[in-house]
Structure formats: C-alpha cells, structure tokens
Amino acid sequence: MKIVKVETCPDEERRRVRVWVEKTFRGRKLPQLTEIYRTSYKPDYNLIPKDEEYKLLEAVKNSESEVILPNTIEMPPLMKRFIVKDHEKKGLETIKEYVLPLSYNHSPNRVARIAQGDEKPTIKFTMGLGKPASPSLYEGIPLQ
C-alpha cells in the first residue's frame, strides 16, 4: 500500500486517522484509492522511508500475462443424460451444445477478467478429476 492522503479524526482518544492508499493485490494496483479508517490504529502497517520506496514499487512492476476466465463451462455428464432423456420423452429437439453459464463472485481484488461474448479464455475449466495429488491411489482408473 502506498499512502496518498492522511486526515486526522476529531476524536483524539480513539487514535484513529483516515488514510487513502493505493492498494496493490497480487502484483497489480487496484484502479481506485482505498480508504482505511477502522483499522488505522493497529500496528499492522509498516511505514518505509521515501528513499526506499522505489524497491517496493519495483517489486510491483511485473509483467504477468492477462488471465481471461471462461464465461461458460461444459455440462456435467449426468446432467447431459437427464436433459437428453427428458427431451426425447417430451419429443423436443435435442440440444447441440451442452454448456452452462458461469457465475463469479465480484471482488475488487480480482485480477483476472471474465471473457466477453465469443472471446477466447486463457484458462479452460473442464469436467473431470484433474491431476490427483496422489496418483498411486488412482492406478487402473481412467481419469479422463
């Protein structure tokens, strides 16, 4: 965090101040200033001298590639079967693309963005177990 502005509060007994900071989360600066008030009296923050500030700012400047999250995911296999059977039973046309929309929690600290429209995501979520932590437990079992 880089302190941008400090304002004292009228109540002196509480030892609180209002501080506006440039917050950095996982190597990226958040676009808006963050106000700290309730926790400003705690000794959790460490002030560094102005001449050492460049070291901290250099650590923030890293060129990570942009992460784009998918906005849809393939439907689970059992759900696909239920839908196909239900459509056959009702005489409806079967769906050609079995995908579900994804919903993400909104957070000011999110560094990845969600794909818009037909944009290609850089990360792909798939159905399956993935890579197990202990492969010996899954010997002889197809994971894909």
CSV table of C-alpha atoms in Angstrom, one decimal:
chain,number,residue,atom,x,y,z
A,1,MET,CA,0.0,0.0,0.0
A,2,LYS,CA,1.2,3.5,-0.8
A,3,ILE,CA,-0.2,6.3,1.3
A,4,VAL,CA,-1.6,9.0,-0.8
A,5,LYS,CA,-3.5,11.1,1.8
A,6,VAL,CA,-3.9,11.2,5.6
A,7,GLU,CA,-6.6,13.0,7.5
A,8,THR,CA,-6.9,13.2,11.3
A,9,CYS,CA,-10.2,12.5,13.0
A,10,PRO,CA,-11.7,14.9,15.7
A,11,ASP,CA,-11.9,12.3,18.4
A,12,GLU,CA,-8.3,12.2,19.8
A,13,GLU,CA,-8.9,9.4,22.3
A,14,ARG,CA,-9.5,6.8,19.7
A,15,ARG,CA,-6.1,7.3,18.0
A,16,ARG,CA,-7.7,6.9,14.6
A,17,VAL,CA,-6.9,8.6,11.3
A,18,ARG,CA,-8.5,8.3,7.8
A,19,VAL,CA,-5.9,7.1,5.3
A,20,TRP,CA,-6.3,6.8,1.5
A,21,VAL,CA,-3.9,4.4,-0.1
A,22,GLU,CA,-3.0,2.9,-3.5
A,23,LYS,CA,-3.6,-0.8,-2.8
A,24,THR,CA,-1.6,-3.5,-4.5
A,25,PHE,CA,-3.0,-7.0,-4.7
A,26,ARG,CA,-1.0,-9.9,-6.2
A,27,GLY,CA,1.3,-7.6,-8.0
A,28,ARG,CA,-1.4,-5.3,-9.5
A,29,LYS,CA,-2.5,-1.9,-8.4
A,30,LEU,CA,-6.3,-1.5,-7.8
A,31,PRO,CA,-7.8,1.2,-10.0
A,32,GLN,CA,-9.3,3.2,-7.2
A,33,LEU,CA,-7.9,4.5,-3.9
A,34,THR,CA,-8.9,2.5,-0.8
A,35,GLU,CA,-9.9,4.3,2.4
A,36,ILE,CA,-8.7,2.8,5.7
A,37,TYR,CA,-10.4,4.1,8.9
A,38,ARG,CA,-11.4,1.4,11.3
A,39,THR,CA,-8.1,-0.4,11.4
A,40,SER,CA,-5.8,2.5,11.1
A,41,TYR,CA,-4.9,2.4,14.8
A,42,LYS,CA,-3.5,-1.1,14.5
A,43,PRO,CA,0.3,-1.6,14.2
A,44,ASP,CA,-0.1,-3.9,11.2
A,45,TYR,CA,1.3,-1.4,8.8
A,46,ASN,CA,4.9,-0.6,8.3
A,47,LEU,CA,6.0,2.8,7.1
A,48,ILE,CA,9.1,2.8,4.9
A,49,PRO,CA,11.3,5.8,4.2
A,50,LYS,CA,10.7,7.7,0.9
A,51,ASP,CA,14.2,6.8,-0.4
A,52,GLU,CA,13.4,3.0,0.0
A,53,GLU,CA,10.0,3.4,-1.7
A,54,TYR,CA,11.4,2.5,-5.2
A,55,LYS,CA,12.3,-1.0,-4.0
A,56,LEU,CA,8.7,-1.7,-3.1
A,57,LEU,CA,7.4,-0.2,-6.4
A,58,GLU,CA,9.8,-2.2,-8.5
A,59,ALA,CA,8.5,-5.4,-6.9
A,60,VAL,CA,5.0,-4.5,-8.0
A,61,LYS,CA,6.1,-3.9,-11.7
A,62,ASN,CA,5.9,-7.4,-13.1
A,63,SER,CA,4.7,-8.3,-16.5
A,64,GLU,CA,2.3,-11.2,-16.0
A,65,SER,CA,0.1,-12.1,-18.9
A,66,GLU,CA,-3.6,-11.2,-18.6
A,67,VAL,CA,-5.8,-14.0,-17.3
A,68,ILE,CA,-9.2,-14.4,-19.0
A,69,LEU,CA,-11.7,-16.6,-17.3
A,70,PRO,CA,-14.3,-18.5,-19.3
A,71,ASN,CA,-18.0,-17.4,-19.1
A,72,THR,CA,-19.4,-20.9,-19.8
A,73,ILE,CA,-18.5,-24.5,-18.8
A,74,GLU,CA,-19.5,-27.8,-20.3
A,75,MET,CA,-22.4,-29.5,-18.7
A,76,PRO,CA,-21.7,-32.4,-16.3
A,77,PRO,CA,-22.2,-35.8,-18.0
A,78,LEU,CA,-25.1,-37.0,-15.8
A,79,MET,CA,-27.0,-33.7,-16.3
A,80,LYS,CA,-26.5,-34.1,-20.1
A,81,ARG,CA,-28.1,-37.6,-19.9
A,82,PHE,CA,-31.1,-36.3,-17.9
A,83,ILE,CA,-31.6,-33.5,-20.4
A,84,VAL,CA,-31.4,-35.8,-23.5
A,85,LYS,CA,-33.8,-38.3,-21.9
A,86,ASP,CA,-36.2,-35.5,-20.9
A,87,HIS,CA,-36.1,-34.0,-24.4
A,88,GLU,CA,-36.7,-37.4,-26.0
A,89,LYS,CA,-39.5,-38.1,-23.6
A,90,LYS,CA,-41.2,-34.8,-24.4
A,91,GLY,CA,-40.4,-35.0,-28.1
A,92,LEU,CA,-38.3,-31.9,-28.1
A,93,GLU,CA,-35.3,-31.2,-30.3
A,94,THR,CA,-32.0,-32.2,-28.6
A,95,ILE,CA,-29.6,-29.5,-27.7
A,96,LYS,CA,-26.4,-29.5,-29.7
A,97,GLU,CA,-24.2,-27.5,-27.3
A,98,TYR,CA,-24.3,-28.5,-23.7
A,99,VAL,CA,-22.9,-25.6,-21.7
A,100,LEU,CA,-23.8,-23.8,-18.5
A,101,PRO,CA,-23.1,-20.1,-17.8
A,102,LEU,CA,-20.6,-19.5,-15.0
A,103,SER,CA,-21.1,-17.0,-12.2
A,104,TYR,CA,-18.2,-15.5,-10.4
A,105,ASN,CA,-18.1,-13.7,-7.0
A,106,HIS,CA,-17.4,-10.0,-7.6
A,107,SER,CA,-14.4,-8.6,-5.7
A,108,PRO,CA,-12.3,-5.5,-6.1
A,109,ASN,CA,-9.3,-7.8,-5.6
A,110,ARG,CA,-10.0,-10.0,-8.6
A,111,VAL,CA,-7.0,-9.8,-11.0
A,112,ALA,CA,-8.5,-12.0,-13.7
A,113,ARG,CA,-11.2,-10.8,-16.0
A,114,ILE,CA,-14.2,-12.7,-17.4
A,115,ALA,CA,-14.4,-13.4,-21.2
A,116,GLN,CA,-16.9,-11.2,-23.1
A,117,GLY,CA,-19.1,-12.9,-25.8
A,118,ASP,CA,-17.0,-15.2,-28.0
A,119,GLU,CA,-13.7,-14.0,-26.6
A,120,LYS,CA,-11.2,-16.9,-26.1
A,121,PRO,CA,-10.3,-17.5,-22.4
A,122,THR,CA,-6.7,-18.2,-21.4
A,123,ILE,CA,-7.8,-20.8,-18.7
A,124,LYS,CA,-10.2,-23.7,-19.5
A,125,PHE,CA,-12.3,-25.4,-16.9
A,126,THR,CA,-13.2,-29.0,-17.7
A,127,MET,CA,-15.2,-31.8,-16.2
A,128,GLY,CA,-13.1,-34.5,-14.6
A,129,LEU,CA,-10.9,-35.1,-11.6
A,130,GLY,CA,-7.9,-33.2,-12.9
A,131,LYS,CA,-4.4,-34.2,-11.8
A,132,PRO,CA,-4.6,-36.0,-8.5
A,133,ALA,CA,-2.2,-35.2,-5.6
A,134,SER,CA,-1.5,-38.9,-5.1
A,135,PRO,CA,-1.6,-40.7,-8.5
A,136,SER,CA,-1.0,-44.1,-6.9
A,137,LEU,CA,-4.5,-44.1,-5.4
A,138,TYR,CA,-6.0,-43.9,-8.9
A,139,GLU,CA,-4.0,-46.7,-10.6
A,140,GLY,CA,-6.1,-48.5,-13.2
A,141,ILE,CA,-8.9,-45.9,-13.1
A,142,PRO,CA,-9.3,-43.7,-16.2
A,143,LEU,CA,-9.3,-40.1,-15.1
A,144,GLN,CA,-10.4,-38.6,-18.4
